[in-house]
Amino acid sequence: MSGGDEIPRIKVRDVMMSAINVIDADRTVREACIMMDRLGVGSLLVEKGGKLIGIVTERDFVVRVLATGLDHSKTKVGEVMSYPVIAVSPDSPIEEAVALMLSHGFRRLPVVDLDGKLLGMVTLSEAAKALLAYQKAVTEVIEMLIKAVKTKDEVAARSMYG
């Protein structure tokens, strides 16, 4: 492409969803477990003062609460969460988010602004769907271009020898 034109890229903001699996760091592990059960999720993003500060997973509860004998009704989520959180910007290319997820073995990645405020979540499955749709659209455009070029060449060949 000329003049510095770039092929439009899929951004994280195009495929992210709102993050509903958020809990305050001061809530108890018991409250977190109830919330995870109701939402049908295996992890919760942990916020404090509106900023993303950690993530807590089922594994965190097993290893850091059950295995150590902590009282789940008194232990705060902030005490057993994993941190720092690896997150991505909404303006990041989706390929960057996928690479981060694959390199860390994640299926989900929080999306945060420059101040660390949680904006949403991008999932591996949604990223894959978007990339497949993008690939299909590009393939269709290429096929149309090839068809158009062939037709133009065929018309020129006929008129030259016809």
Short mmCIF file of N, CA, C and O in Angstrom, two decimals, residues 20-90:
data_model
loop_
_atom_site.label_atom_id
_atom_site.label_comp_id
_atom_site.label_asym_id
_atom_site.label_seq_id
_atom_site.Cartn_x
_atom_site.Cartn_y
_atom_site.Cartn_z
N ILE A 20 -17.36 -8.70 34.60
CA ILE A 20 -18.35 -8.82 35.67
C ILE A 20 -17.81 -9.61 36.85
O ILE A 20 -18.39 -9.64 37.91
N ASN A 21 -16.67 -10.24 36.63
CA ASN A 21 -16.11 -11.07 37.70
C ASN A 21 -15.05 -10.29 38.48
O ASN A 21 -13.87 -10.60 38.47
N VAL A 22 -15.54 -9.24 39.16
CA VAL A 22 -14.66 -8.35 39.93
C VAL A 22 -15.08 -8.37 41.39
O VAL A 22 -16.27 -8.36 41.71
N ILE A 23 -14.08 -8.38 42.28
CA ILE A 23 -14.36 -8.36 43.71
C ILE A 23 -13.39 -7.39 44.38
O ILE A 23 -12.26 -7.22 43.92
N ASP A 24 -13.84 -6.79 45.45
CA ASP A 24 -12.99 -5.87 46.20
C ASP A 24 -12.02 -6.68 47.06
O ASP A 24 -12.38 -7.73 47.60
N ALA A 25 -10.81 -6.19 47.21
CA ALA A 25 -9.76 -6.88 47.96
C ALA A 25 -10.13 -7.12 49.42
O ALA A 25 -9.60 -8.04 50.06
N ASP A 26 -11.04 -6.32 49.97
CA ASP A 26 -11.42 -6.45 51.38
C ASP A 26 -12.52 -7.48 51.64
O ASP A 26 -12.87 -7.73 52.79
N ARG A 27 -13.05 -8.08 50.58
CA ARG A 27 -14.08 -9.12 50.76
C ARG A 27 -13.40 -10.40 51.22
O ARG A 27 -12.21 -10.62 51.02
N THR A 28 -14.17 -11.29 51.82
CA THR A 28 -13.60 -12.54 52.33
C THR A 28 -13.51 -13.60 51.23
O THR A 28 -14.20 -13.52 50.22
N VAL A 29 -12.68 -14.58 51.49
CA VAL A 29 -12.53 -15.70 50.57
C VAL A 29 -13.87 -16.41 50.41
O VAL A 29 -14.25 -16.82 49.32
N ARG A 30 -14.62 -16.54 51.49
CA ARG A 30 -15.94 -17.18 51.43
C ARG A 30 -16.85 -16.43 50.47
O ARG A 30 -17.52 -17.03 49.63
N GLU A 31 -16.88 -15.10 50.57
CA GLU A 31 -17.69 -14.29 49.67
C GLU A 31 -17.24 -14.47 48.22
O GLU A 31 -18.06 -14.55 47.30
N ALA A 32 -15.94 -14.55 48.04
CA ALA A 32 -15.39 -14.74 46.69
C ALA A 32 -15.83 -16.09 46.12
O ALA A 32 -16.20 -16.18 44.95
N CYS A 33 -15.78 -17.13 46.94
CA CYS A 33 -16.18 -18.46 46.48
C CYS A 33 -17.66 -18.49 46.10
O CYS A 33 -18.04 -19.09 45.08
N ILE A 34 -18.50 -17.84 46.89
CA ILE A 34 -19.92 -17.77 46.58
C ILE A 34 -20.13 -17.03 45.26
O ILE A 34 -20.90 -17.47 44.40
N MET A 35 -19.41 -15.93 45.09
CA MET A 35 -19.54 -15.14 43.85
C MET A 35 -19.08 -15.96 42.64
O MET A 35 -19.74 -15.96 41.59
N MET A 36 -17.96 -16.67 42.76
CA MET A 36 -17.46 -17.48 41.66
C MET A 36 -18.46 -18.57 41.30
O MET A 36 -18.69 -18.84 40.11
N ASP A 37 -19.07 -19.16 42.31
CA ASP A 37 -20.08 -20.20 42.06
C ASP A 37 -21.28 -19.61 41.32
O ASP A 37 -21.74 -20.19 40.33
N ARG A 38 -21.76 -18.48 41.76
CA ARG A 38 -22.94 -17.85 41.12
C ARG A 38 -22.65 -17.41 39.68
O ARG A 38 -23.53 -17.48 38.83
N LEU A 39 -21.43 -16.93 39.44
CA LEU A 39 -21.06 -16.49 38.10
C LEU A 39 -20.60 -17.64 37.21
O LEU A 39 -20.50 -17.47 35.99
N GLY A 40 -20.28 -18.77 37.82
CA GLY A 40 -19.79 -19.91 37.05
C GLY A 40 -18.40 -19.67 36.48
O GLY A 40 -18.12 -20.05 35.34
N VAL A 41 -17.53 -19.02 37.28
CA VAL A 41 -16.17 -18.71 36.82
C VAL A 41 -15.15 -19.31 37.78
O VAL A 41 -15.47 -19.65 38.91
N GLY A 42 -13.92 -19.41 37.31
CA GLY A 42 -12.85 -19.98 38.12
C GLY A 42 -11.88 -18.96 38.65
O GLY A 42 -10.88 -19.30 39.27
N SER A 43 -12.18 -17.67 38.38
CA SER A 43 -11.29 -16.62 38.86
C SER A 43 -12.06 -15.32 39.00
O SER A 43 -13.11 -15.13 38.38
N LEU A 44 -11.52 -14.43 39.83
CA LEU A 44 -12.09 -13.09 40.00
C LEU A 44 -10.96 -12.07 39.92
O LEU A 44 -9.86 -12.31 40.42
N LEU A 45 -11.25 -10.97 39.30
CA LEU A 45 -10.31 -9.86 39.28
C LEU A 45 -10.49 -9.10 40.59
O LEU A 45 -11.61 -8.92 41.07
N VAL A 46 -9.39 -8.67 41.17
CA VAL A 46 -9.43 -8.01 42.47
C VAL A 46 -9.12 -6.53 42.30
O VAL A 46 -8.11 -6.16 41.71
N GLU A 47 -10.03 -5.70 42.84
CA GLU A 47 -9.87 -4.25 42.77
C GLU A 47 -9.76 -3.66 44.16
O GLU A 47 -10.26 -4.22 45.12
N LYS A 48 -9.12 -2.51 44.21
CA LYS A 48 -9.09 -1.72 45.44
C LYS A 48 -9.09 -0.27 44.99
O LYS A 48 -8.24 0.13 44.19
N GLY A 49 -10.06 0.47 45.45
CA GLY A 49 -10.17 1.87 45.07
C GLY A 49 -10.36 2.07 43.57
O GLY A 49 -9.85 3.03 43.01
N GLY A 50 -11.05 1.13 42.93
CA GLY A 50 -11.32 1.25 41.50
C GLY A 50 -10.18 0.85 40.60
O GLY A 50 -10.27 0.96 39.38
N LYS A 51 -9.08 0.35 41.18
CA LYS A 51 -7.93 -0.07 40.37
C LYS A 51 -7.73 -1.58 40.48
O LYS A 51 -7.88 -2.15 41.56
N LEU A 52 -7.34 -2.16 39.40
CA LEU A 52 -7.05 -3.59 39.36
C LEU A 52 -5.73 -3.84 40.08
O LEU A 52 -4.70 -3.26 39.72
N ILE A 53 -5.77 -4.70 41.11
CA ILE A 53 -4.54 -4.96 41.88
C ILE A 53 -4.13 -6.43 41.90
O ILE A 53 -3.03 -6.76 42.33
N GLY A 54 -5.02 -7.31 41.47
CA GLY A 54 -4.69 -8.73 41.53
C GLY A 54 -5.76 -9.58 40.88
O GLY A 54 -6.75 -9.08 40.34
N ILE A 55 -5.54 -10.88 40.95
CA ILE A 55 -6.52 -11.86 40.48
C ILE A 55 -6.49 -13.00 41.47
O ILE A 55 -5.45 -13.32 42.05
N VAL A 56 -7.63 -13.57 41.72
CA VAL A 56 -7.71 -14.70 42.64
C VAL A 56 -8.38 -15.85 41.90
O VAL A 56 -9.36 -15.65 41.17
N THR A 57 -7.81 -17.03 42.04
CA THR A 57 -8.30 -18.20 41.32
C THR A 57 -8.66 -19.32 42.29
O THR A 57 -8.29 -19.27 43.48
N GLU A 58 -9.32 -20.32 41.75
CA GLU A 58 -9.63 -21.49 42.57
C GLU A 58 -8.35 -22.09 43.15
O GLU A 58 -8.32 -22.50 44.30
N ARG A 59 -7.31 -22.11 42.34
CA ARG A 59 -6.02 -22.66 42.79
C ARG A 59 -5.46 -21.86 43.96
O ARG A 59 -4.93 -22.42 44.92
N ASP A 60 -5.60 -20.53 43.90
CA ASP A 60 -5.14 -19.69 45.02
C ASP A 60 -5.85 -20.10 46.30
O ASP A 60 -5.23 -20.16 47.37
N PHE A 61 -7.13 -20.37 46.22
CA PHE A 61 -7.90 -20.75 47.40
C PHE A 61 -7.45 -22.10 47.95
O PHE A 61 -7.33 -22.28 49.16
N VAL A 62 -7.17 -23.04 47.07
CA VAL A 62 -6.72 -24.36 47.51
C VAL A 62 -5.34 -24.27 48.15
O VAL A 62 -5.12 -24.76 49.26
N VAL A 63 -4.41 -23.63 47.45
CA VAL A 63 -3.01 -23.59 47.91
C VAL A 63 -2.79 -22.65 49.09
O VAL A 63 -2.07 -22.97 50.03
N ARG A 64 -3.43 -21.48 49.04
CA ARG A 64 -3.14 -20.46 50.06
C ARG A 64 -4.14 -20.41 51.21
O ARG A 64 -3.88 -19.77 52.22
N VAL A 65 -5.29 -21.06 51.06
CA VAL A 65 -6.28 -21.03 52.13
C VAL A 65 -6.49 -22.43 52.70
O VAL A 65 -6.21 -22.69 53.87
N LEU A 66 -7.00 -23.35 51.89
CA LEU A 66 -7.28 -24.70 52.39
C LEU A 66 -6.02 -25.42 52.88
O LEU A 66 -6.02 -25.97 53.97
N ALA A 67 -4.97 -25.40 52.06
CA ALA A 67 -3.76 -26.14 52.40
C ALA A 67 -3.05 -25.57 53.63
O ALA A 67 -2.33 -26.30 54.33
N THR A 68 -3.25 -24.30 53.91
CA THR A 68 -2.57 -23.69 55.06
C THR A 68 -3.47 -23.57 56.28
O THR A 68 -3.02 -23.12 57.33
N GLY A 69 -4.75 -23.92 56.11
CA GLY A 69 -5.66 -23.91 57.24
C GLY A 69 -6.22 -22.54 57.61
O GLY A 69 -6.71 -22.35 58.72
N LEU A 70 -6.14 -21.58 56.70
CA LEU A 70 -6.71 -20.25 56.98
C LEU A 70 -8.23 -20.34 57.05
O LEU A 70 -8.86 -21.17 56.39
N ASP A 71 -8.83 -19.47 57.81
CA ASP A 71 -10.28 -19.39 57.94
C ASP A 71 -10.84 -18.61 56.75
O ASP A 71 -10.62 -17.41 56.63
N HIS A 72 -11.59 -19.30 55.90
CA HIS A 72 -12.11 -18.68 54.69
C HIS A 72 -13.12 -17.57 54.97
O HIS A 72 -13.34 -16.70 54.13
N SER A 73 -13.71 -17.58 56.14
CA SER A 73 -14.71 -16.55 56.46
C SER A 73 -14.06 -15.29 57.05
O SER A 73 -14.73 -14.28 57.21
N LYS A 74 -12.77 -15.36 57.35
CA LYS A 74 -12.06 -14.19 57.89
C LYS A 74 -10.94 -13.70 56.98
O LYS A 74 -10.57 -12.53 57.03
N THR A 75 -10.41 -14.60 56.17
CA THR A 75 -9.30 -14.24 55.29
C THR A 75 -9.80 -13.36 54.15
O THR A 75 -10.80 -13.68 53.50
N LYS A 76 -9.11 -12.27 53.91
CA LYS A 76 -9.49 -11.33 52.85
C LYS A 76 -8.88 -11.78 51.51
O LYS A 76 -7.79 -12.33 51.47
N VAL A 77 -9.62 -11.52 50.45
CA VAL A 77 -9.18 -11.87 49.10
C VAL A 77 -7.82 -11.26 48.81
O VAL A 77 -6.94 -11.90 48.23
N GLY A 78 -7.61 -10.02 49.24
CA GLY A 78 -6.35 -9.33 49.01
C GLY A 78 -5.14 -10.02 49.63
O GLY A 78 -4.01 -9.82 49.20
N GLU A 79 -5.38 -10.86 50.64
CA GLU A 79 -4.29 -11.57 51.32
C GLU A 79 -3.82 -12.79 50.55
O GLU A 79 -2.70 -13.26 50.76
N VAL A 80 -4.66 -13.33 49.68
CA VAL A 80 -4.33 -14.59 48.99
C VAL A 80 -4.32 -14.46 47.47
O VAL A 80 -4.07 -15.44 46.76
N MET A 81 -4.56 -13.28 46.94
CA MET A 81 -4.60 -13.07 45.49
C MET A 81 -3.21 -13.19 44.88
O MET A 81 -2.20 -13.08 45.56
N SER A 82 -3.21 -13.40 43.57
CA SER A 82 -1.96 -13.38 42.81
C SER A 82 -1.76 -11.98 42.24
O SER A 82 -2.73 -11.35 41.81
N TYR A 83 -0.55 -11.52 42.26
CA TYR A 83 -0.23 -10.20 41.73
C TYR A 83 1.25 -10.17 41.37
O TYR A 83 1.99 -11.04 41.83
N PRO A 84 1.73 -9.28 40.58
CA PRO A 84 0.96 -8.29 39.85
C PRO A 84 0.17 -8.95 38.72
O PRO A 84 0.50 -10.06 38.30
N VAL A 85 -0.83 -8.28 38.25
CA VAL A 85 -1.68 -8.80 37.18
C VAL A 85 -1.06 -8.42 35.84
O VAL A 85 -0.64 -7.28 35.64
N ILE A 86 -1.03 -9.37 34.95
CA ILE A 86 -0.61 -9.08 33.58
C ILE A 86 -1.87 -8.66 32.85
O ILE A 86 -2.88 -9.37 32.85
N ALA A 87 -1.83 -7.47 32.26
CA ALA A 87 -3.00 -6.91 31.60
C ALA A 87 -2.57 -6.32 30.27
O ALA A 87 -1.38 -6.25 29.94
N VAL A 88 -3.56 -5.88 29.51
CA VAL A 88 -3.31 -5.33 28.19
C VAL A 88 -4.13 -4.05 28.03
O VAL A 88 -5.14 -3.86 28.69
N SER A 89 -3.67 -3.19 27.16
CA SER A 89 -4.36 -1.93 26.85
C SER A 89 -5.46 -2.18 25.82
O SER A 89 -5.33 -3.07 24.98
N PRO A 90 -6.51 -1.39 25.86
CA PRO A 90 -7.58 -1.56 24.86
C PRO A 90 -7.10 -1.26 23.44
O PRO A 90 -7.68 -1.74 22.47
#
